[in-house]
mmCIF file of N, CA and C in Angstrom:
data_model
loop_
_atom_site.group_PDB
_atom_site.id
_atom_site.type_symbol
_atom_site.label_atom_id
_atom_site.label_comp_id
_atom_site.label_asym_id
_atom_site.label_seq_id
_atom_site.Cartn_x
_atom_site.Cartn_y
_atom_site.Cartn_z
ATOM 1 N N UNK I 1 150.616 247.267 -77.252
ATOM 2 C CA UNK I 1 149.800 246.092 -77.124
ATOM 3 C C UNK I 1 148.877 245.960 -78.335
ATOM 4 N N UNK I 2 148.399 244.733 -78.555
ATOM 5 C CA UNK I 2 147.488 244.463 -79.655
ATOM 6 C C UNK I 2 146.144 245.120 -79.371
ATOM 7 N N UNK I 3 145.579 245.766 -80.394
ATOM 8 C CA UNK I 3 144.257 246.364 -80.278
ATOM 9 C C UNK I 3 143.206 245.356 -80.721
ATOM 10 N N UNK I 4 142.148 245.188 -79.924
ATOM 11 C CA UNK I 4 141.106 244.211 -80.192
ATOM 12 C C UNK I 4 139.756 244.900 -80.278
ATOM 13 N N UNK I 5 139.028 244.638 -81.360
ATOM 14 C CA UNK I 5 137.717 245.220 -81.577
ATOM 15 C C UNK I 5 136.690 244.098 -81.635
ATOM 16 N N UNK I 6 135.756 244.091 -80.673
ATOM 17 C CA UNK I 6 134.754 243.052 -80.563
ATOM 18 C C UNK I 6 133.430 243.480 -81.177
ATOM 19 N N UNK I 7 132.654 242.485 -81.600
ATOM 20 C CA UNK I 7 131.308 242.717 -82.078
ATOM 21 C C UNK I 7 130.453 241.505 -81.742
ATOM 22 N N UNK I 8 129.143 241.694 -81.712
ATOM 23 C CA UNK I 8 128.230 240.631 -81.354
ATOM 24 C C UNK I 8 127.683 240.859 -79.958
ATOM 25 N N UNK I 9 127.166 239.803 -79.377
ATOM 26 C CA UNK I 9 126.550 239.913 -78.075
ATOM 27 C C UNK I 9 125.124 240.411 -78.193
ATOM 28 N N UNK I 10 124.424 240.407 -77.067
ATOM 29 C CA UNK I 10 123.052 240.859 -77.053
ATOM 30 C C UNK I 10 122.200 240.041 -76.112
ATOM 31 N N UNK I 11 120.896 240.103 -76.320
ATOM 32 C CA UNK I 11 119.918 239.396 -75.497
ATOM 33 C C UNK I 11 119.313 238.253 -76.291
ATOM 34 N N UNK I 12 119.270 237.075 -75.689
ATOM 35 C CA UNK I 12 118.722 235.904 -76.351
ATOM 36 C C UNK I 12 118.009 235.026 -75.323
ATOM 37 N N UNK I 13 117.003 234.294 -75.764
ATOM 38 C CA UNK I 13 116.290 233.369 -74.889
ATOM 39 C C UNK I 13 117.095 232.090 -74.695
ATOM 40 N N UNK I 14 116.861 231.423 -73.578
ATOM 41 C CA UNK I 14 117.527 230.151 -73.316
ATOM 42 C C UNK I 14 117.299 229.189 -74.470
ATOM 43 N N UNK I 15 118.368 228.517 -74.877
ATOM 44 C CA UNK I 15 118.302 227.605 -76.002
ATOM 45 C C UNK I 15 118.670 228.239 -77.324
ATOM 46 N N UNK I 16 118.797 229.551 -77.342
ATOM 47 C CA UNK I 16 119.137 230.263 -78.558
ATOM 48 C C UNK I 16 120.627 230.312 -78.817
ATOM 49 N N UNK I 17 121.009 231.078 -79.844
ATOM 50 C CA UNK I 17 122.402 231.160 -80.262
ATOM 51 C C UNK I 17 122.843 232.600 -80.472
ATOM 52 N N UNK I 18 124.131 232.829 -80.285
ATOM 53 C CA UNK I 18 124.774 234.106 -80.566
ATOM 54 C C UNK I 18 126.162 233.836 -81.112
ATOM 55 N N UNK I 19 126.671 234.776 -81.893
ATOM 56 C CA UNK I 19 128.011 234.663 -82.442
ATOM 57 C C UNK I 19 128.803 235.929 -82.142
ATOM 58 N N UNK I 20 130.000 235.763 -81.602
ATOM 59 C CA UNK I 20 130.885 236.873 -81.289
ATOM 60 C C UNK I 20 132.078 236.870 -82.239
ATOM 61 N N UNK I 21 132.617 238.036 -82.521
ATOM 62 C CA UNK I 21 133.816 238.140 -83.331
ATOM 63 C C UNK I 21 134.743 239.187 -82.733
ATOM 64 N N UNK I 22 136.022 239.042 -83.012
ATOM 65 C CA UNK I 22 137.031 239.951 -82.480
ATOM 66 C C UNK I 22 138.165 240.067 -83.480
ATOM 67 N N UNK I 23 138.432 241.284 -83.931
ATOM 68 C CA UNK I 23 139.491 241.542 -84.892
ATOM 69 C C UNK I 23 140.690 242.167 -84.197
ATOM 70 N N UNK I 24 141.870 241.646 -84.486
ATOM 71 C CA UNK I 24 143.103 242.135 -83.886
ATOM 72 C C UNK I 24 143.844 243.042 -84.852
ATOM 73 N N UNK I 25 144.406 244.115 -84.312
ATOM 74 C CA UNK I 25 145.170 245.050 -85.119
ATOM 75 C C UNK I 25 146.353 245.558 -84.310
ATOM 76 N N UNK I 26 147.541 245.479 -84.896
ATOM 77 C CA UNK I 26 148.749 245.955 -84.237
ATOM 78 C C UNK I 26 149.859 246.084 -85.268
ATOM 79 N N UNK I 27 150.868 246.874 -84.925
ATOM 80 C CA UNK I 27 151.992 247.039 -85.824
ATOM 81 C C UNK I 27 152.808 245.774 -85.985
ATOM 82 N N UNK I 28 152.940 245.020 -84.895
ATOM 83 C CA UNK I 28 153.705 243.779 -84.896
ATOM 84 C C UNK I 28 152.906 242.690 -84.193
ATOM 85 N N UNK I 29 152.681 241.588 -84.881
ATOM 86 C CA UNK I 29 152.006 240.423 -84.306
ATOM 87 C C UNK I 29 152.888 239.210 -84.529
ATOM 88 N N UNK I 30 153.273 238.544 -83.460
ATOM 89 C CA UNK I 30 154.112 237.362 -83.556
ATOM 90 C C UNK I 30 153.364 236.221 -84.227
ATOM 91 N N UNK I 31 154.093 235.391 -84.945
ATOM 92 C CA UNK I 31 153.482 234.256 -85.627
ATOM 93 C C UNK I 31 152.898 233.256 -84.630
ATOM 94 N N UNK I 32 153.557 233.092 -83.499
ATOM 95 C CA UNK I 32 153.090 232.185 -82.457
ATOM 96 C C UNK I 32 152.282 232.970 -81.426
ATOM 97 N N UNK I 33 150.997 232.653 -81.336
ATOM 98 C CA UNK I 33 150.139 233.372 -80.401
ATOM 99 C C UNK I 33 148.911 232.534 -80.073
ATOM 100 N N UNK I 34 148.103 233.052 -79.166
ATOM 101 C CA UNK I 34 146.864 232.393 -78.787
ATOM 102 C C UNK I 34 145.776 233.448 -78.659
ATOM 103 N N UNK I 35 144.575 233.119 -79.086
ATOM 104 C CA UNK I 35 143.436 234.006 -78.957
ATOM 105 C C UNK I 35 142.296 233.246 -78.301
ATOM 106 N N UNK I 36 141.435 233.970 -77.630
ATOM 107 C CA UNK I 36 140.332 233.298 -76.970
ATOM 108 C C UNK I 36 139.335 234.267 -76.391
ATOM 109 N N UNK I 37 138.480 233.716 -75.533
ATOM 110 C CA UNK I 37 137.419 234.487 -74.904
ATOM 111 C C UNK I 37 137.348 234.203 -73.419
ATOM 112 N N UNK I 38 137.367 235.254 -72.633
ATOM 113 C CA UNK I 38 137.099 235.199 -71.210
ATOM 114 C C UNK I 38 135.690 235.719 -70.968
ATOM 115 N N UNK I 39 135.135 235.396 -69.818
ATOM 116 C CA UNK I 39 133.857 235.977 -69.431
ATOM 117 C C UNK I 39 133.854 236.238 -67.936
ATOM 118 N N UNK I 40 133.057 237.218 -67.537
ATOM 119 C CA UNK I 40 132.946 237.578 -66.134
ATOM 120 C C UNK I 40 131.521 238.015 -65.834
ATOM 121 N N UNK I 41 130.896 237.347 -64.885
ATOM 122 C CA UNK I 41 129.563 237.702 -64.427
ATOM 123 C C UNK I 41 129.671 238.334 -63.052
ATOM 124 N N UNK I 42 128.601 238.964 -62.606
ATOM 125 C CA UNK I 42 128.597 239.662 -61.325
ATOM 126 C C UNK I 42 128.959 238.718 -60.184
ATOM 127 N N UNK I 43 129.943 239.117 -59.396
ATOM 128 C CA UNK I 43 130.345 238.339 -58.237
ATOM 129 C C UNK I 43 131.283 237.196 -58.525
ATOM 130 N N UNK I 44 131.682 237.013 -59.774
ATOM 131 C CA UNK I 44 132.555 235.901 -60.146
ATOM 132 C C UNK I 44 133.888 236.389 -60.694
ATOM 133 N N UNK I 45 134.883 235.493 -60.658
ATOM 134 C CA UNK I 45 136.179 235.773 -61.251
ATOM 135 C C UNK I 45 136.080 235.664 -62.771
ATOM 136 N N UNK I 46 136.959 236.362 -63.449
ATOM 137 C CA UNK I 46 137.025 236.233 -64.892
ATOM 138 C C UNK I 46 137.574 234.848 -65.227
ATOM 139 N N UNK I 47 136.875 234.105 -66.088
ATOM 140 C CA UNK I 47 137.271 232.753 -66.432
ATOM 141 C C UNK I 47 137.476 232.604 -67.933
ATOM 142 N N UNK I 48 138.386 231.717 -68.298
ATOM 143 C CA UNK I 48 138.661 231.445 -69.700
ATOM 144 C C UNK I 48 137.611 230.480 -70.231
ATOM 145 N N UNK I 49 136.896 230.901 -71.266
ATOM 146 C CA UNK I 49 135.833 230.102 -71.854
ATOM 147 C C UNK I 49 136.369 229.186 -72.945
ATOM 148 N N UNK I 50 137.167 229.745 -73.836
ATOM 149 C CA UNK I 50 137.710 228.983 -74.953
ATOM 150 C C UNK I 50 138.942 229.680 -75.499
ATOM 151 N N UNK I 51 139.839 228.915 -76.094
ATOM 152 C CA UNK I 51 141.041 229.479 -76.687
ATOM 153 C C UNK I 51 141.427 228.685 -77.920
ATOM 154 N N UNK I 52 142.202 229.326 -78.787
ATOM 155 C CA UNK I 52 142.689 228.672 -79.991
ATOM 156 C C UNK I 52 144.065 229.234 -80.313
ATOM 157 N N UNK I 53 145.034 228.358 -80.554
ATOM 158 C CA UNK I 53 146.391 228.782 -80.850
ATOM 159 C C UNK I 53 146.539 229.106 -82.325
ATOM 160 N N UNK I 54 147.675 229.713 -82.662
ATOM 161 C CA UNK I 54 147.964 230.016 -84.063
ATOM 162 C C UNK I 54 148.064 228.748 -84.889
ATOM 163 N N UNK I 55 148.343 227.614 -84.238
ATOM 164 C CA UNK I 55 148.403 226.332 -84.910
ATOM 165 C C UNK I 55 147.065 225.626 -85.020
ATOM 166 N N UNK I 56 146.023 226.186 -84.411
ATOM 167 C CA UNK I 56 144.690 225.626 -84.523
ATOM 168 C C UNK I 56 144.246 224.747 -83.369
ATOM 169 N N UNK I 57 145.074 224.586 -82.346
ATOM 170 C CA UNK I 57 144.686 223.782 -81.189
ATOM 171 C C UNK I 57 143.678 224.543 -80.338
ATOM 172 N N UNK I 58 142.606 223.861 -79.927
ATOM 173 C CA UNK I 58 141.539 224.505 -79.165
ATOM 174 C C UNK I 58 141.418 223.936 -77.766
ATOM 175 N N UNK I 59 140.844 224.739 -76.880
ATOM 176 C CA UNK I 59 140.590 224.322 -75.512
ATOM 177 C C UNK I 59 139.300 224.991 -75.051
ATOM 178 N N UNK I 60 138.471 224.238 -74.317
ATOM 179 C CA UNK I 60 137.192 224.756 -73.845
ATOM 180 C C UNK I 60 137.010 224.488 -72.366
ATOM 181 N N UNK I 61 136.327 225.405 -71.709
ATOM 182 C CA UNK I 61 135.903 225.156 -70.344
ATOM 183 C C UNK I 61 134.868 224.037 -70.353
ATOM 184 N N UNK I 62 134.867 223.211 -69.308
ATOM 185 C CA UNK I 62 133.938 222.089 -69.254
ATOM 186 C C UNK I 62 132.484 222.532 -69.382
ATOM 187 N N UNK I 63 132.162 223.696 -68.868
ATOM 188 C CA UNK I 63 130.793 224.170 -68.861
ATOM 189 C C UNK I 63 130.245 224.506 -70.248
ATOM 190 N N UNK I 64 131.126 224.672 -71.245
ATOM 191 C CA UNK I 64 130.667 225.058 -72.581
ATOM 192 C C UNK I 64 130.977 224.019 -73.645
ATOM 193 N N UNK I 65 131.642 222.938 -73.281
ATOM 194 C CA UNK I 65 131.981 221.902 -74.253
ATOM 195 C C UNK I 65 130.722 221.336 -74.901
ATOM 196 N N UNK I 66 130.762 221.211 -76.213
ATOM 197 C CA UNK I 66 129.624 220.703 -76.954
ATOM 198 C C UNK I 66 128.621 221.761 -77.340
ATOM 199 N N UNK I 67 128.744 222.969 -76.779
ATOM 200 C CA UNK I 67 127.812 224.051 -77.075
ATOM 201 C C UNK I 67 128.484 225.225 -77.788
ATOM 202 N N UNK I 68 129.730 225.530 -77.417
ATOM 203 C CA UNK I 68 130.461 226.654 -78.002
ATOM 204 C C UNK I 68 131.534 226.146 -78.953
ATOM 205 N N UNK I 69 131.806 226.916 -79.999
ATOM 206 C CA UNK I 69 132.854 226.587 -80.951
ATOM 207 C C UNK I 69 133.701 227.822 -81.228
ATOM 208 N N UNK I 70 135.012 227.704 -81.036
ATOM 209 C CA UNK I 70 135.919 228.804 -81.311
ATOM 210 C C UNK I 70 136.648 228.538 -82.622
ATOM 211 N N UNK I 71 136.872 229.587 -83.398
ATOM 212 C CA UNK I 71 137.586 229.468 -84.661
ATOM 213 C C UNK I 71 138.324 230.771 -84.937
ATOM 214 N N UNK I 72 139.235 230.740 -85.911
ATOM 215 C CA UNK I 72 139.966 231.958 -86.256
ATOM 216 C C UNK I 72 140.265 232.001 -87.748
ATOM 217 N N UNK I 73 140.385 233.208 -88.254
ATOM 218 C CA UNK I 73 140.726 233.461 -89.640
ATOM 219 C C UNK I 73 142.004 234.289 -89.617
ATOM 220 N N UNK I 74 143.127 233.663 -89.905
ATOM 221 C CA UNK I 74 144.411 234.347 -89.813
ATOM 222 C C UNK I 74 144.549 235.480 -90.834
ATOM 223 N N UNK I 75 143.948 235.309 -92.014
ATOM 224 C CA UNK I 75 144.013 236.350 -93.035
ATOM 225 C C UNK I 75 143.311 237.612 -92.566
ATOM 226 N N UNK I 76 142.192 237.446 -91.855
ATOM 227 C CA UNK I 76 141.433 238.583 -91.346
ATOM 228 C C UNK I 76 141.844 238.966 -89.926
ATOM 229 N N UNK I 77 142.753 238.190 -89.335
ATOM 230 C CA UNK I 77 143.203 238.418 -87.961
ATOM 231 C C UNK I 77 142.014 238.508 -87.014
ATOM 232 N N UNK I 78 141.110 237.565 -87.153
ATOM 233 C CA UNK I 78 139.859 237.583 -86.410
ATOM 234 C C UNK I 78 139.599 236.241 -85.731
ATOM 235 N N UNK I 79 139.088 236.294 -84.512
ATOM 236 C CA UNK I 79 138.685 235.102 -83.788
ATOM 237 C C UNK I 79 137.177 235.166 -83.569
ATOM 238 N N UNK I 80 136.521 233.999 -83.619
ATOM 239 C CA UNK I 80 135.078 233.921 -83.500
ATOM 240 C C UNK I 80 134.687 232.981 -82.368
ATOM 241 N N UNK I 81 133.509 233.201 -81.829
ATOM 242 C CA UNK I 81 132.943 232.290 -80.845
ATOM 243 C C UNK I 81 131.472 232.089 -81.186
ATOM 244 N N UNK I 82 131.142 230.879 -81.629
ATOM 245 C CA UNK I 82 129.759 230.513 -81.910
ATOM 246 C C UNK I 82 129.186 229.864 -80.661
ATOM 247 N N UNK I 83 128.114 230.436 -80.125
ATOM 248 C CA UNK I 83 127.512 229.963 -78.892
ATOM 249 C C UNK I 83 126.115 229.434 -79.177
ATOM 250 N N UNK I 84 125.918 228.141 -78.951
ATOM 251 C CA UNK I 84 124.631 227.491 -79.165
ATOM 252 C C UNK I 84 124.083 226.957 -77.847
ATOM 253 N N UNK I 85 122.792 226.654 -77.848
ATOM 254 C CA UNK I 85 122.125 226.105 -76.663
ATOM 255 C C UNK I 85 122.445 226.914 -75.420
ATOM 256 N N UNK I 86 122.310 228.213 -75.521
ATOM 257 C CA UNK I 86 122.676 229.106 -74.430
ATOM 258 C C UNK I 86 121.798 228.902 -73.203
ATOM 259 N N UNK I 87 122.418 229.065 -72.042
ATOM 260 C CA UNK I 87 121.762 228.920 -70.756
ATOM 261 C C UNK I 87 121.845 230.239 -69.987
ATOM 262 N N UNK I 88 120.929 230.463 -69.040
ATOM 263 C CA UNK I 88 121.016 231.677 -68.223
ATOM 264 C C UNK I 88 122.366 231.819 -67.526
ATOM 265 N N UNK I 89 123.001 230.704 -67.187
ATOM 266 C CA UNK I 89 124.303 230.723 -66.534
ATOM 267 C C UNK I 89 125.409 231.282 -67.434
ATOM 268 N N UNK I 90 125.153 231.378 -68.736
ATOM 269 C CA UNK I 90 126.126 231.940 -69.670
ATOM 270 C C UNK I 90 126.115 233.464 -69.664
ATOM 271 N N UNK I 91 125.156 234.061 -68.989
ATOM 272 C CA UNK I 91 125.064 235.517 -68.918
ATOM 273 C C UNK I 91 126.325 236.097 -68.287
ATOM 274 N N UNK I 92 126.988 236.998 -69.014
ATOM 275 C CA UNK I 92 128.238 237.586 -68.555
ATOM 276 C C UNK I 92 128.718 238.610 -69.573
ATOM 277 N N UNK I 93 129.763 239.334 -69.196
ATOM 278 C CA UNK I 93 130.477 240.165 -70.147
ATOM 279 C C UNK I 93 131.592 239.314 -70.729
ATOM 280 N N UNK I 94 131.652 239.225 -72.040
ATOM 281 C CA UNK I 94 132.647 238.412 -72.715
ATOM 282 C C UNK I 94 133.762 239.292 -73.259
ATOM 283 N N UNK I 95 135.015 238.887 -72.992
ATOM 284 C CA UNK I 95 136.188 239.652 -73.383
ATOM 285 C C UNK I 95 137.061 238.853 -74.343
ATOM 286 N N UNK I 96 137.382 239.444 -75.467
ATOM 287 C CA UNK I 96 138.337 238.855 -76.385
ATOM 288 C C UNK I 96 139.735 238.938 -75.770
ATOM 289 N N UNK I 97 140.571 237.919 -76.010
ATOM 290 C CA UNK I 97 141.898 237.847 -75.432
ATOM 291 C C UNK I 97 142.933 237.475 -76.487
ATOM 292 N N UNK I 98 144.047 238.185 -76.455
ATOM 293 C CA UNK I 98 145.190 237.893 -77.301
ATOM 294 C C UNK I 98 146.389 237.683 -76.402
ATOM 295 N N UNK I 99 147.069 236.548 -76.559
ATOM 296 C CA UNK I 99 148.210 236.240 -75.730
ATOM 297 C C UNK I 99 149.436 235.907 -76.550
ATOM 298 N N UNK I 100 150.554 236.507 -76.198
ATOM 299 C CA UNK I 100 151.833 236.232 -76.827
ATOM 300 C C UNK I 100 152.913 236.502 -75.784
ATOM 301 N N UNK I 101 153.791 237.454 -76.060
ATOM 302 C CA UNK I 101 154.752 237.866 -75.045
ATOM 303 C C UNK I 101 154.056 238.701 -73.965
ATOM 304 N N UNK I 102 152.881 239.206 -74.270
ATOM 305 C CA UNK I 102 152.065 239.958 -73.336
ATOM 306 C C UNK I 102 150.596 239.674 -73.638
ATOM 307 N N UNK I 103 149.706 240.099 -72.741
ATOM 308 C CA UNK I 103 148.276 239.860 -72.884
ATOM 309 C C UNK I 103 147.519 241.140 -73.193
ATOM 310 N N UNK I 104 146.485 241.015 -74.040
ATOM 311 C CA UNK I 104 145.598 242.125 -74.351
ATOM 312 C C UNK I 104 144.169 241.630 -74.307
ATOM 313 N N UNK I 105 143.252 242.498 -73.891
ATOM 314 C CA UNK I 105 141.832 242.172 -73.827
ATOM 315 C C UNK I 105 141.007 243.227 -74.538
ATOM 316 N N UNK I 106 139.885 242.800 -75.118
ATOM 317 C CA UNK I 106 138.959 243.719 -75.738
ATOM 318 C C UNK I 106 138.166 244.477 -74.695
ATOM 319 N N UNK I 107 137.277 245.338 -75.166
ATOM 320 C CA UNK I 107 136.500 246.187 -74.263
ATOM 321 C C UNK I 107 135.382 245.432 -73.557
ATOM 322 N N UNK I 108 135.009 244.267 -74.063
ATOM 323 C CA UNK I 108 133.950 243.462 -73.485
ATOM 324 C C UNK I 108 132.618 243.698 -74.164
ATOM 325 N N UNK I 109 131.843 242.636 -74.314
ATOM 326 C CA UNK I 109 130.509 242.727 -74.888
ATOM 327 C C UNK I 109 129.540 241.918 -74.028
ATOM 328 N N UNK I 110 128.377 242.485 -73.755
ATOM 329 C CA UNK I 110 127.410 241.868 -72.857
ATOM 330 C C UNK I 110 126.611 240.784 -73.564
ATOM 331 N N UNK I 111 126.539 239.615 -72.940
ATOM 332 C CA UNK I 111 125.685 238.525 -73.393
ATOM 333 C C UNK I 111 124.694 238.228 -72.281
ATOM 334 N N UNK I 112 123.412 238.344 -72.576
ATOM 335 C CA UNK I 112 122.370 238.092 -71.589
ATOM 336 C C UNK I 112 121.428 237.015 -72.107
ATOM 337 N N UNK I 113 121.246 235.966 -71.316
ATOM 338 C CA UNK I 113 120.382 234.852 -71.685
ATOM 339 C C UNK I 113 119.208 234.822 -70.721
ATOM 340 N N UNK I 114 118.011 235.002 -71.231
ATOM 341 C CA UNK I 114 116.811 235.021 -70.408
ATOM 342 C C UNK I 114 116.265 233.610 -70.224
ATOM 343 N N UNK I 115 115.592 233.380 -69.103
ATOM 344 C CA UNK I 115 115.033 232.074 -68.795
ATOM 345 C C UNK I 115 113.536 232.043 -69.005
#
């Protein structure tokens, strides 16, 4: 499976910003793939926050549209998530995701937004 190394996350006040990054490493990576970010808070199911295909098509959960921006750098094999105007409801563990013939997830990074 693809190995994913995440960075970023932390504690921020409501209205602030954070940026997450995730680098993918594997012996074989298919040209056609999708990368994104899931999140999971206490008592909730893991939900897809944003995704971006190898062709550049993006998708966002309604709750983050207009506030979060996903991007990727194919040369660096890295996906990013810029989070602006953060709300306490955004507090969760965020997981990087790689999807192709199989799925892989990062170790998770904690994002906490204080009110």
